[in-house]
Structures are given as structure tokens and as C-alpha cells.
XYZ file of C-alpha atoms in Angstrom:
731
model
C 94.407 80.234 119.636
C 96.891 77.502 120.515
C 100.672 77.762 120.312
C 100.795 75.327 117.410
C 98.351 77.442 115.420
C 100.425 80.536 116.223
C 103.542 78.773 114.947
C 101.729 77.647 111.818
C 100.475 81.167 111.114
C 103.898 82.648 111.743
C 105.672 80.130 109.501
C 103.318 81.033 106.665
C 104.163 84.683 107.175
C 107.859 83.911 107.136
C 107.565 81.941 103.894
C 105.452 84.630 102.206
C 107.787 87.355 103.377
C 110.844 85.554 102.066
C 109.237 85.325 98.647
C 108.567 89.070 98.622
C 112.135 89.912 99.729
C 111.014 91.940 102.771
C 112.260 91.778 106.354
C 111.536 88.406 107.944
C 109.464 88.777 111.176
C 111.413 87.520 114.159
C 110.164 84.735 116.389
C 110.709 87.026 119.367
C 107.453 86.075 121.083
C 109.342 82.933 122.121
C 111.861 85.077 123.963
C 109.543 85.873 126.904
C 107.580 83.599 129.240
C 104.004 82.914 128.330
C 101.206 80.682 129.441
C 101.744 78.501 126.398
C 105.457 77.921 127.118
C 106.130 78.229 130.848
C 109.895 78.087 130.431
C 112.894 80.312 129.937
C 113.658 81.914 126.571
C 114.989 79.585 123.908
C 118.591 79.965 122.894
C 119.517 80.978 119.350
C 120.450 77.405 118.472
C 117.165 76.004 119.733
C 115.213 78.663 117.878
C 117.019 77.856 114.656
C 116.421 74.151 115.279
C 112.712 74.756 115.886
C 112.473 76.864 112.722
C 114.143 74.208 110.568
C 111.683 71.689 111.944
C 108.915 73.931 110.628
C 110.497 73.939 107.162
C 111.641 77.589 107.259
C 115.157 78.429 106.068
C 116.492 81.554 107.811
C 118.870 83.941 106.092
C 120.320 85.303 109.366
C 120.295 84.610 113.121
C 117.486 85.904 115.285
C 117.879 88.728 117.779
C 115.553 89.690 120.561
C 115.700 93.462 120.131
C 112.884 95.741 121.212
C 112.281 96.735 117.612
C 111.951 93.124 116.460
C 109.633 92.276 119.362
C 107.373 95.160 118.403
C 107.312 94.086 114.755
C 106.534 90.504 115.721
C 103.729 91.549 118.038
C 102.143 93.650 115.308
C 102.483 90.773 112.854
C 100.838 88.343 115.238
C 98.027 90.776 116.010
C 96.939 90.921 112.379
C 95.608 87.981 110.459
C 96.296 89.623 107.050
C 99.742 89.559 105.477
C 101.590 92.915 105.481
C 101.391 94.811 102.190
C 104.706 95.455 100.479
C 105.136 99.005 99.208
C 107.766 99.366 96.463
C 109.281 102.842 96.074
C 111.023 103.056 92.695
C 112.705 106.382 93.385
C 114.732 104.850 96.218
C 115.874 101.697 94.453
C 119.408 100.847 95.367
C 121.855 101.863 92.632
C 119.442 103.734 90.355
C 119.810 107.408 89.526
C 116.841 109.788 89.549
C 115.833 110.552 85.979
C 116.235 114.283 86.679
C 119.949 113.704 87.300
C 120.639 112.089 83.902
C 121.585 113.668 80.553
C 122.259 111.634 77.412
C 123.922 113.496 74.529
C 125.688 112.566 71.278
C 128.539 114.551 69.719
C 127.984 114.768 65.939
C 129.952 116.607 63.252
C 131.754 116.386 59.947
C 135.145 114.684 59.878
C 138.029 116.648 61.451
C 135.764 119.258 63.039
C 136.991 118.342 66.537
C 134.483 115.923 68.113
C 136.957 113.603 69.824
C 139.192 116.456 70.979
C 136.172 118.140 72.545
C 135.257 114.955 74.421
C 138.860 114.802 75.702
C 138.491 118.252 77.233
C 135.141 117.410 78.821
C 136.655 114.325 80.447
C 139.650 116.271 81.728
C 137.874 119.346 83.066
C 135.112 117.345 84.730
C 137.751 115.594 86.832
C 136.894 112.205 85.357
C 140.464 111.776 84.126
C 143.550 112.656 86.083
C 147.021 113.236 84.597
C 149.005 110.085 83.872
C 146.101 107.778 84.753
C 145.108 106.740 81.242
C 145.797 103.234 80.039
C 149.185 102.507 78.581
C 147.614 101.271 75.353
C 147.047 104.878 74.364
C 150.602 106.007 75.099
C 151.316 106.593 71.420
C 148.651 109.327 71.455
C 150.473 111.481 74.000
C 149.863 115.151 73.266
C 153.081 117.107 72.793
C 151.622 120.380 74.117
C 150.289 118.708 77.269
C 152.264 115.524 77.999
C 150.309 114.841 81.200
C 147.227 113.825 79.194
C 146.480 111.556 76.286
C 145.146 112.998 73.029
C 142.111 111.478 71.231
C 141.407 109.229 74.194
C 138.154 107.922 72.701
C 139.990 106.610 69.608
C 141.111 103.466 71.409
C 140.984 101.092 68.438
C 144.342 100.327 66.770
C 143.075 101.357 63.349
C 141.681 104.578 64.798
C 145.045 105.467 66.291
C 146.901 104.731 63.064
C 144.514 106.626 60.775
C 143.641 109.432 63.178
C 139.898 109.005 62.613
C 136.935 107.728 64.601
C 135.518 104.463 63.252
C 133.243 103.171 66.033
C 130.768 105.019 68.240
C 131.775 104.943 71.907
C 130.051 105.900 75.123
C 131.580 107.610 78.146
C 130.180 109.259 81.257
C 131.048 112.213 83.480
C 129.582 113.727 86.645
C 128.967 117.470 86.771
C 127.196 119.229 89.653
C 125.569 116.005 90.756
C 124.285 115.146 87.270
C 125.429 112.118 85.305
C 126.147 113.123 81.673
C 126.437 110.222 79.217
C 128.364 111.298 76.094
C 128.437 109.314 72.831
C 131.322 110.099 70.467
C 130.440 109.338 66.830
C 132.439 108.995 63.561
C 132.567 111.818 61.041
C 133.181 109.907 57.799
C 130.232 109.200 55.547
C 131.288 105.555 55.214
C 130.642 105.060 58.946
C 127.284 106.839 58.996
C 125.620 103.648 60.239
C 127.433 104.095 63.569
C 125.761 107.490 63.949
C 122.291 106.265 63.000
C 122.205 103.397 65.473
C 123.144 105.460 68.573
C 120.687 108.325 68.087
C 117.885 106.327 69.723
C 120.027 106.190 72.883
C 120.271 109.966 73.474
C 117.920 112.855 74.251
C 119.971 115.601 72.576
C 122.936 116.243 70.289
C 125.812 118.695 70.218
C 126.508 119.704 66.619
C 130.184 120.643 66.224
C 130.912 122.920 63.245
C 134.296 124.240 62.161
C 134.246 128.033 62.484
C 136.237 128.270 59.238
C 134.870 125.505 57.004
C 131.252 125.823 58.070
C 128.639 123.109 57.417
C 129.947 120.276 55.226
C 128.443 117.159 53.647
C 128.511 114.975 56.757
C 127.155 117.889 58.805
C 124.044 117.761 56.643
C 123.766 113.977 57.037
C 124.081 113.751 60.832
C 121.913 116.832 61.389
C 119.136 115.458 59.179
C 119.108 112.207 61.195
C 118.978 114.099 64.499
C 116.168 116.397 63.332
C 114.175 113.434 62.005
C 114.196 111.907 65.509
C 112.925 115.156 67.022
C 116.146 115.962 68.902
C 116.950 119.598 69.699
C 120.610 120.310 68.862
C 122.960 122.726 70.525
C 125.669 124.173 68.261
C 129.357 124.583 69.066
C 131.476 126.583 66.618
C 134.833 124.922 67.194
C 138.293 126.233 66.288
C 137.137 129.793 66.977
C 140.691 130.698 67.990
C 141.926 130.572 64.383
C 142.607 133.737 62.442
C 140.562 132.399 59.528
C 137.407 131.904 61.625
C 134.287 133.509 60.114
C 131.537 132.910 62.681
C 128.979 135.280 61.170
C 128.994 133.588 57.764
C 129.078 130.103 59.287
C 126.073 130.884 61.489
C 124.166 132.144 58.453
C 125.001 129.008 56.452
C 124.048 126.843 59.408
C 120.647 128.476 59.816
C 120.005 127.987 56.093
C 120.876 124.305 56.539
C 118.384 123.951 59.401
C 115.694 125.557 57.246
C 116.539 123.355 54.255
C 116.270 120.204 56.368
C 112.820 121.203 57.651
C 113.681 121.893 61.283
C 110.796 122.845 63.553
C 110.653 126.202 65.336
C 111.975 124.655 68.553
C 114.825 122.911 66.733
C 115.759 126.045 64.773
C 115.935 128.052 68.008
C 119.285 126.502 68.916
C 121.889 128.000 71.279
C 125.399 128.692 69.955
C 128.722 128.480 71.783
C 132.140 129.502 70.480
C 134.908 127.147 71.514
C 138.416 125.875 71.010
C 138.579 122.223 71.948
C 142.339 122.185 71.582
C 142.810 125.082 74.017
C 139.999 123.898 76.274
C 137.564 126.824 76.453
C 134.013 127.692 75.426
C 132.226 131.043 75.474
C 128.751 132.404 74.808
C 130.240 135.306 72.844
C 132.918 135.337 70.173
C 136.194 136.457 71.807
C 137.845 139.466 70.247
C 140.788 138.325 68.142
C 140.062 134.686 69.011
C 141.677 135.085 72.462
C 139.372 134.093 75.350
C 139.419 135.832 78.734
C 141.862 134.501 81.297
C 140.598 131.506 83.181
C 138.151 130.397 80.469
C 137.160 126.738 80.438
C 134.393 124.383 79.348
C 131.937 125.415 82.083
C 129.559 127.191 79.639
C 129.248 123.978 77.639
C 128.573 121.892 80.756
C 125.894 124.340 81.897
C 124.315 124.422 78.436
C 124.077 120.628 78.348
C 122.265 120.614 81.695
C 119.835 123.363 80.668
C 119.193 122.480 76.997
C 119.266 118.665 76.871
C 116.077 117.254 78.439
C 116.264 114.632 81.162
C 114.674 111.246 80.340
C 111.774 111.894 82.724
C 109.149 110.786 80.197
C 110.337 107.191 80.446
C 108.203 105.034 82.747
C 110.088 103.305 85.549
C 106.987 101.564 86.853
C 106.516 99.585 83.618
C 108.267 96.265 82.938
C 111.912 96.474 81.933
C 112.844 96.940 78.258
C 116.039 98.014 76.487
C 117.192 98.157 72.852
C 120.781 96.979 72.379
C 122.939 99.170 70.157
C 126.398 97.692 70.662
C 128.067 94.435 71.703
C 131.099 94.508 73.992
C 133.183 91.812 75.614
C 134.780 91.318 79.008
C 137.375 88.636 79.823
C 135.593 87.767 83.076
C 131.840 87.982 82.386
C 131.763 87.434 78.612
C 129.466 89.253 76.198
C 127.991 92.620 77.201
C 125.015 94.327 75.561
C 125.040 98.134 75.641
C 121.925 100.271 75.455
C 119.667 102.748 77.221
C 117.005 101.417 79.561
C 113.722 102.359 77.895
C 111.342 101.417 80.700
C 111.273 99.829 84.128
C 114.088 99.024 86.543
C 116.720 96.315 86.056
C 118.353 94.441 88.935
C 120.965 91.740 89.127
C 119.651 88.190 88.717
C 116.541 89.363 86.825
C 115.349 87.043 84.074
C 115.352 88.672 80.628
C 114.236 87.619 77.165
C 115.847 88.743 73.918
C 113.387 89.579 71.119
C 114.317 90.448 67.532
C 112.618 93.085 65.383
C 109.958 90.555 64.289
C 108.967 89.717 67.852
C 110.641 86.295 67.897
C 112.478 85.146 71.005
C 116.189 84.713 70.158
C 117.690 84.288 73.631
C 117.295 84.607 77.371
C 119.303 84.635 80.559
C 119.670 86.035 84.044
C 121.514 89.288 84.579
C 124.947 88.524 86.029
C 126.378 92.028 85.987
C 125.181 95.566 85.304
C 127.886 98.043 84.298
C 127.699 101.799 84.083
C 130.392 104.195 82.867
C 132.889 106.390 84.626
C 135.158 107.872 81.987
C 136.395 104.924 79.940
C 136.049 102.433 82.782
C 133.083 100.243 83.634
C 131.572 100.508 87.104
C 129.410 97.885 88.811
C 125.781 98.756 89.508
C 123.192 96.917 91.567
C 120.287 98.302 89.542
C 119.529 100.618 86.635
C 116.394 102.612 85.891
C 114.841 103.972 82.722
C 117.070 106.582 81.086
C 120.402 105.115 82.206
C 122.929 103.776 79.673
C 124.288 100.443 80.883
C 125.946 97.230 79.721
C 124.334 93.923 80.691
C 126.074 90.549 81.083
C 124.491 87.113 81.295
C 122.162 87.048 78.280
C 122.711 84.164 75.876
C 121.700 84.602 72.226
C 122.036 82.227 69.333
C 122.735 85.000 66.822
C 122.430 88.735 66.476
C 122.796 91.152 69.342
C 122.409 94.641 67.858
C 118.890 96.101 67.524
C 117.593 93.312 69.767
C 115.114 94.168 72.531
C 115.833 92.868 76.046
C 112.633 92.648 78.107
C 111.321 91.248 81.355
C 108.963 88.419 80.353
C 106.160 89.358 82.783
C 103.846 92.322 83.221
C 103.057 93.048 79.554
C 99.444 91.911 79.501
C 97.809 89.493 77.098
C 99.848 90.552 74.067
C 103.159 89.791 75.765
C 106.384 91.765 75.299
C 106.848 93.678 72.039
C 110.110 94.738 70.319
C 111.135 98.374 70.542
C 111.238 100.357 67.278
C 114.658 100.661 65.653
C 116.207 103.482 63.656
C 116.107 102.779 59.883
C 119.563 102.528 58.316
C 120.352 103.955 54.883
C 120.944 101.226 52.276
C 124.493 100.171 51.296
C 125.840 101.520 48.019
C 128.970 99.421 47.273
C 129.339 95.644 47.010
C 132.345 93.312 46.745
C 132.714 89.547 46.507
C 135.031 87.768 48.949
C 136.770 84.477 48.123
C 139.170 82.249 50.050
C 142.768 82.813 48.970
C 143.695 80.277 46.252
C 146.908 81.885 44.960
C 150.200 79.953 44.718
C 151.464 81.883 47.754
C 148.362 81.245 49.838
C 148.726 79.804 53.337
C 152.259 81.058 53.980
C 151.341 83.918 56.305
C 147.795 83.411 57.533
C 146.318 80.840 59.906
C 142.616 81.099 58.974
C 142.245 80.051 55.367
C 139.072 78.036 54.777
C 135.888 79.478 53.368
C 133.930 78.265 56.403
C 136.135 80.198 58.827
C 135.834 83.317 56.675
C 132.069 82.880 56.420
C 131.611 82.509 60.192
C 133.735 85.570 60.930
C 131.934 87.794 58.417
C 128.485 86.753 59.623
C 129.603 87.487 63.171
C 130.723 90.944 62.039
C 127.373 91.558 60.354
C 125.623 91.025 63.701
C 127.241 94.180 65.125
C 127.968 96.218 61.967
C 124.467 97.429 61.135
C 125.505 99.034 57.824
C 126.956 95.757 56.477
C 124.824 93.327 54.467
C 125.972 89.791 53.651
C 124.568 87.846 50.669
C 125.526 84.575 48.967
C 128.260 84.971 46.351
C 128.457 83.699 42.776
C 130.152 80.475 43.958
C 129.535 78.212 46.917
C 132.732 79.395 48.634
C 132.209 83.143 48.130
C 130.170 85.855 49.840
C 128.899 89.203 48.616
C 129.393 92.071 51.067
C 127.536 95.354 50.762
C 128.639 98.460 52.618
C 128.623 102.254 52.633
C 131.874 102.709 50.696
C 135.363 101.473 49.973
C 136.651 102.824 53.311
C 133.888 101.063 55.234
C 134.694 97.692 53.640
C 138.441 98.348 53.675
C 138.457 98.758 57.461
C 136.677 95.404 57.778
C 139.220 93.655 55.544
C 142.108 95.283 57.400
C 140.676 93.955 60.657
C 140.375 90.447 59.208
C 143.947 90.355 57.923
C 145.248 91.384 61.340
C 143.344 88.473 62.844
C 145.180 86.034 60.569
C 142.711 85.634 57.692
C 143.692 85.331 54.035
C 141.167 86.589 51.480
C 140.643 87.223 47.818
C 138.556 90.361 47.258
C 136.766 91.153 44.017
C 136.355 94.633 42.476
C 133.912 97.001 44.217
C 130.738 97.724 42.261
C 127.725 99.939 42.790
C 124.560 98.309 44.113
C 121.941 98.626 41.367
C 118.210 98.229 41.991
C 115.337 97.821 39.502
C 113.578 100.967 38.301
C 109.868 100.665 39.214
C 108.846 103.219 36.568
C 110.827 101.837 33.600
C 110.489 98.118 32.784
C 113.962 96.608 32.591
C 115.571 99.864 33.790
C 117.967 100.215 36.709
C 118.668 102.768 39.394
C 122.148 103.472 40.741
C 123.306 105.245 43.930
C 124.366 108.854 43.446
C 126.600 110.778 45.835
C 126.631 114.513 46.469
C 130.316 115.351 46.192
C 131.823 118.544 47.673
C 135.332 119.512 46.543
C 137.486 122.207 48.162
C 140.440 122.959 45.848
C 142.670 125.776 44.667
C 141.272 127.606 41.674
C 144.102 126.630 39.319
C 143.378 122.914 39.881
C 139.575 123.134 39.697
C 139.391 122.592 35.926
C 141.107 119.215 36.039
C 138.897 118.000 38.874
C 135.696 119.064 37.093
C 136.865 117.382 33.881
C 137.614 114.082 35.626
C 134.301 114.006 37.492
C 132.390 114.927 34.331
C 134.001 111.969 32.548
C 132.629 109.850 35.381
C 129.047 110.996 34.672
C 129.098 113.791 37.244
C 126.738 116.787 37.061
C 127.767 120.154 38.490
C 125.433 121.735 41.046
C 127.407 124.810 42.123
C 130.799 126.456 41.657
C 131.655 129.340 43.966
C 134.650 131.023 45.524
C 135.435 130.132 49.104
C 135.055 133.127 51.415
C 137.325 131.649 54.062
C 140.434 131.190 51.898
C 141.475 133.391 49.024
C 142.196 131.524 45.803
C 140.089 128.479 46.761
C 136.788 127.345 45.292
C 134.003 125.057 46.487
C 132.552 122.702 43.859
C 129.409 120.631 44.437
C 128.625 117.831 41.962
C 126.303 114.838 41.842
C 128.431 111.832 40.876
C 127.460 108.138 40.640
C 128.975 106.098 43.449
C 130.819 103.895 40.952
C 132.484 106.993 39.522
C 134.110 107.852 42.853
C 135.499 104.385 43.526
C 138.749 104.759 41.605
C 139.094 108.524 41.747
C 139.169 109.430 45.434
C 141.996 107.072 46.395
C 144.775 108.217 44.095
C 143.875 110.357 41.082
C 142.392 113.205 43.096
C 145.600 113.718 45.082
C 147.593 114.003 41.865
C 145.068 116.331 40.220
C 145.122 118.841 43.103
C 148.839 118.377 43.951
C 147.941 117.614 47.537
C 146.003 120.869 47.999
C 142.351 119.950 48.241
C 139.707 117.851 49.974
C 136.825 115.814 48.622
C 133.818 114.658 50.653
C 130.701 112.823 49.607
C 127.341 111.853 51.036
C 124.650 109.512 49.768
C 121.956 111.491 47.949
C 119.655 108.808 46.571
C 118.982 106.447 43.674
C 118.701 107.861 40.170
C 118.413 106.290 36.685
C 121.501 104.496 35.478
C 123.736 106.903 33.564
C 125.478 104.391 31.304
C 128.996 103.057 30.979
C 131.899 105.288 31.917
C 135.558 105.324 30.935
C 137.834 105.696 33.930
C 140.904 106.023 31.712
C 142.983 103.360 33.445
C 145.807 101.803 31.417
C 146.564 98.110 31.122
C 148.432 96.033 33.671
C 151.975 94.658 33.820
C 151.470 90.960 34.558
C 154.149 88.559 35.717
C 154.583 85.501 33.510
C 157.100 83.758 35.786
C 157.259 82.497 39.349
C 160.071 83.249 41.736
C 161.864 86.167 43.334
C 162.127 89.477 41.503
C 165.537 90.979 40.834
C 166.758 94.488 40.234
C 168.660 93.256 37.175
C 165.365 92.212 35.500
C 163.267 95.150 36.717
C 165.591 97.934 35.562
C 164.860 97.588 31.801
C 161.171 96.851 32.538
C 160.676 100.309 34.050
C 160.263 101.672 30.530
C 157.115 99.538 30.172
C 155.215 101.382 32.920
C 155.002 102.013 36.681
C 156.044 99.237 39.044
C 154.075 98.247 42.153
C 156.707 96.013 43.790
C 160.266 96.100 45.098
C 163.078 93.720 44.141
C 163.403 90.444 46.056
C 159.633 89.950 46.236
C 157.958 86.608 45.549
C 155.700 86.693 42.456
C 153.709 84.137 40.461
C 152.152 83.953 36.962
C 149.040 86.115 36.760
C 150.136 88.546 39.480
C 149.790 92.249 38.589
C 153.110 93.944 39.378
C 152.638 97.307 37.661
C 150.622 99.578 35.394
C 151.407 99.544 31.692
C 152.074 102.732 29.757
C 149.604 101.463 27.122
C 145.957 100.527 27.285
C 146.625 96.782 26.767
C 147.931 94.307 29.338
C 151.590 93.356 29.025
C 153.299 90.154 30.221
C 156.794 90.529 31.616
C 159.368 88.418 33.468
C 160.716 90.223 36.543
C 162.647 87.183 37.822
C 165.555 87.055 35.346
C 168.915 86.727 37.133
C 172.282 87.918 35.902
C 174.313 84.976 34.614
C 177.579 84.562 36.495
C 180.328 83.318 34.137
C 184.068 83.604 33.924
C 183.774 85.893 30.902
C 184.433 89.513 31.766
C 183.675 92.554 29.645
C 186.231 95.248 29.155
C 183.970 97.917 30.709
C 182.460 97.961 34.176
C 179.067 96.472 34.897
C 176.130 98.743 34.327
C 174.847 100.351 37.520
C 171.306 99.295 38.488
C 169.063 102.285 39.173
C 165.422 101.683 40.119
C 162.696 104.252 40.631
C 160.557 104.061 43.770
C 157.591 101.751 43.152
C 153.996 102.799 43.685
C 153.048 100.839 46.790
C 149.278 100.923 47.327
C 147.341 100.417 50.520
C 144.417 98.024 50.802
C 141.824 100.728 50.061
C 143.861 102.060 47.135
C 144.158 98.555 45.692
C 140.396 98.037 45.990
C 139.748 101.302 44.170
C 142.378 100.685 41.485
C 141.602 97.103 40.456
C 139.856 96.235 37.178
C 136.797 94.026 36.748
C 138.887 90.914 35.980
C 141.235 91.277 38.953
C 141.371 90.336 42.625
C 143.120 91.786 45.646
C 144.945 89.105 47.618
C 144.989 90.034 51.305
C 147.254 88.265 53.804
C 148.412 89.308 57.302
C 151.643 90.806 55.900
C 151.036 91.460 52.192
C 148.526 93.027 49.817
C 148.879 91.774 46.217
C 146.986 92.504 43.028
C 146.304 89.564 40.714
C 144.083 88.411 37.888
C 140.933 86.493 38.759
C 141.975 83.723 36.338
C 145.713 83.147 36.727
C 146.243 81.069 33.586
C 146.917 83.290 30.563
C 145.349 80.941 28.012
C 142.150 80.555 30.048
C 141.859 84.320 30.351
C 142.133 84.761 26.594
C 139.508 82.086 25.989
C 137.115 83.676 28.490
C 137.472 87.064 26.774
C 136.694 85.557 23.374
C 133.644 83.813 24.787
């Protein structure tokens, strides 16, 4: 074989090896004298020059080490190309599947999910004192000022309301195992956040209040987890309270598992007793609610490792696939798609396709960054294997983003890549119509006013909010939004107003569907409503809900608190719209709670009388005055303060009668040189009833709108002109 043929063979090996990303064989046979080249060894520059002449681009300089000479000699001795062996378990940056646990924290509202996650982050060493971001400084815990309370509630609205609205993912390391924890909301209106993240985890921790026991949302989230085949572990939180009744709560919880059709494996759940606020968990109920000295969350960590299965059933040798469950953003790399890797291994610069639920390609791109989690911070990763929860940057999509499958385009066979199955979401129950703000005071506070800007923003929200449906409205400039409840839609509108949008929002209505069994009949959504109230106020609550077409299911004394009763009723969703926001608080004098969960669709129960009085409507434009409002207080309850801008058709109060009443709150006192013998009458005004956005949505009548601006929430008539309103009523 001649030297030229040797060079030709070697150059082919170099090119093939560079394509396979393996070590490039060195041209070290040139470094020793031979009969083909009776000369001294070539210098590094000459070797590089010779290689470029052959058309080979080298990634690094050549060295004449003994190891490289041996590799080159073996390569030259064989005519066949070396076989590349790919070991998945040793991929750079991937974690072994046995060292991964994915778990979701689910519970009813205020049962302590977020507080429990705080303790897990602290005691695992993921968070250190005084290292949290300054944006959460208003959540500093008084009992432990070194740490931040409710760290996972990072959204502004979550901090203000003290509730969890969005599902969030965090990660901790314990005994060499990476535990991914998903904190979920507890309100029924945000149940869609819970449903969409359950396909990302392999187990759930069900948190139950040791006093209240299983509640309505406990039933909802547990039913979704059991339907996916997940095996829960149970934590009875707030076990340090004197009112804790663990024996009764455990009995009620087992009955709930049996009612929901849990399998034998799912019903054989472990139970821990804990106090998330004090930071301890125990396998046995402490005597008197006081744990032994030195107690911590170690039993819960150990139970997660032993009870939650590792994602070892996922195939890392298959092509890459991942279902996106959340969209994030980063100021440096742009849009991030969060999800759990379902199969294969992902590396930076890999080409991915985005496929919707119908199998259509909706985007593609190369992976720029792969981020994992460490506490609340993102960490760079070179690769991620099946079972890991990561965020991916670099994929460009025209629309959508949630419940979209990201796949590697090759290796799927003749059928090509297929979308991953998604979790079905319960249907929305409440709808509202959104209009651009056309009031006389429109455009004074907001910066985003046109219907096109509102339309684009709402459709963008619908891409990530899986429980929100958007339909065309009754006019070309309006949209119909369907959601889980008034709180669900109210949070969306509050977010829009803070972004500078001005909206007109129609009255919320129940979503009716045709009855397949009765021609021309309709079905309406019905909620299972659970009321905890003092016994002396129970009669008024039952009367109000019965007027709203409610049917009583059970009425029993509460074992946990003497003098309290638990009432369960099935109430149409439209019957709860105006009652939960304001009337219920007055009926129970602030001593009671009401929770609801979607039960199903039942035949329409007919019209209902909510008992709301007429409205006090302004018939003048200008600034209100205390002089004019003082005598008008006898007409009803005011909603506004003095020195507020009003316009004709604006609702400024509730009439004491059933009919609407038109008043002029802008009359000014005439200043003349005529003086009365007595002193001027002192102006005394009662405090107005100022309603929040959700309260306004629940209060409004069918012919009214809520005007939402960045600084103001106003109630107005849909048709501002009085004469046109009268004509429309006659028609």
C-alpha cells in the first residue's frame, strides 16, 4: 500500500469519525521515519497544513503521545471503521433514573401545601437564611425572620391574596436523590392547574388538615390522582393543634378512597403526622401534639424515597419526546417549555419538532439551553434523560405551547413521531363576554384600549391557561370567555388591568349544553357545595341556597368544633355566582366557610330569584359632592366616595326598592352672599360599599357591565342612554 493510499484511507476515517463525534485518530504515523517518508518528523504546522490540503478540518492540534500512536497504529491496521458504542447511563449531565423522584403536593385550600414545601426546601439545605430574592421580602415570617414564608407563591396576586394560583416546580437533593416537587393550587377554580401537572409526576402527597378532614377539593384532586394510577402518601398536617382529631380524619379519608374506587395498592397508603409550620413530621401521633425534641422532616423525605417510584420504566434508548405543561420566559434565552422527558435523551443543539394533539407540526428549533431546577433557581444542564423535569429554550412555535409534544424527528419508524396523550380537562362552567371599554371615561388610565390588542392578549393567555376557552362574542369586537368560576376569570381580568388594559366585562352566566335525552331541553352545571357554619346561622344559609334551586344532601354536626354544622347541598353554578362573594359573609356574620366543586351536568332547574334590589343610576356627568350625596343616602347604599368622576348610566349604588332609580350626585352648593341665621348643616356620610373586581362580577345584573381600568373598577349599564334602555325593555 502506498503512502498516498494510506493518507486517503486515514482522511476518510477522520471525516467519518468527526461525523460520529468520537476521538479523531492522530496522524502520528508521520511522526517517525519510514520507508515512505525518509525524513524527520513533520512539525505541528506542517501537519496541519498537510491535513488542510486533504480537506480535513481539525478541532485541535496534534500530539505525538504514545497513546495516540497506539490508537493510530490500530486504526491503520484495520480496514473497517471503528464501531461507536453509546452508553446512555454515562451521558454527560443526565441523572440515573433510580436517583429521580417526581411528586406533586395536592390538598384542599389552606391545608398547608405551600408551607410544607417551604420546610422541605429549608431542611434539605436548598435554601439558606437571607438568600431568597428580595421580591418576596413582604412575605417575611415573623416567627422566623431569617426565612421567607410561602416562598412558592411568587406571583404578585398570590402574595396579595395569600393563595396559590399557578402550579410551580422546584427541586431538592436528599441523600443523593433528586426530588422534583410540584406545588399545586387548592381552589376549585384553579383545578385545571392540578390536572395538567399530574402527567409529570410519579406520585402525590395528599395533605389533609388534621382538624377539618377531607374537603371538597380533597375529593377532586384525589380522584384525578387515582384515575392516573398514582399511589398517594398521606400527611395529616396541623397535628400540633388542640382540635386535631386524627382518628376520625383517617376514617373519613379511608371512606373517601373507597368511594372514589381506589385499588388495593392505592388504598394501602402510608400516613404521616406533621406540622408544616413547626417543621416536623412523625410516623406516630405525638402525645398532646408535642413532637419529641429534635424532630424534623426526615420521615417525610425517607417516605418519598421509599414510596414514590422512580421513573425507571421510561425508555432512554428511544427517540426523545416530552409533553410541555407550562410556558416560562427568560430575559436572555426567550421562551422556555417546561415538562418531563418521556423518552430518550436530550442534548444541547438537538433538532426538535413541536407536534400538537392532532399530530400536526406546529414548530421546530434547535435546543439552545436545557435548564433544571435547584430550589427556585434554574441550573444549566448539558443533557437530560427520561424522567427528568427540565425547561427547554430554542423552540419556535407559531401558536400554542401547552400540551404540545416536543420530539426528535428521527428514529420513529415509518409512522413518524406521534403526540403524547394529554390529561383531559374538566369543562368550564361559567362564561362572560368581554368588550373594549367605550365609556365616557375610557382611555384616561389605560394604554391598551383597542379590541385587537385585547383579543391578542386573551388568545395568548388561552395558550397557557388550559382551563380557559375563548369563543367569538355577540359582536365583532367582543369575545366570550369560559372558565371554572368567577375567581378564575377574575384573576385573569386583574392581571390584564395591571398590564394597562381597559375592558368592559359582561355578567357571568352558566354554560348550558343541550340535553341529548330531551329534545329542546338543556343541561346546566351543578356544584357540590359544602358549608361549615355556626348552628344559629345555618337556617339562613339553607334558605338562601334553597331559593337558588339548591338541594340538601346532608346536615350534620361537626365533631371537631362544638356548635358548628356541616351542610352539603347540590346547587346550580349560576346560583352561587352572586351569593359567595357578599351575601354569605353577611348571613354567617363572618363565621363560616363555603367551598364548592363541579359535580356534573343536570337538567335545567328553571329561573331563580336572587332577590337583588334595583340600582341607583347617575343621570349627570361630573364630580360627585358630599352635599349632593348626603340626602341621597336615604335612597339606598352608595358604592362611591365624594369627588369621584361619574357619567350618565353609571351605577353608583343599590336602591332600597326593586326598581332602578336615577339620581344626580353632582349637585354643588350654591355660593351666594345670602346667609341664613343658623349655621350650615353638617355633612355626614356613611362609608360606601366598595366592591372588588370579583364582587362586582358576582353582583352585576344581566343588563350591566363592569368597567375595568388600571386604577378603577366601575359598574355601569350596558346601554348608557336612558331612553334607549327603556325602548329595549319594551321591545
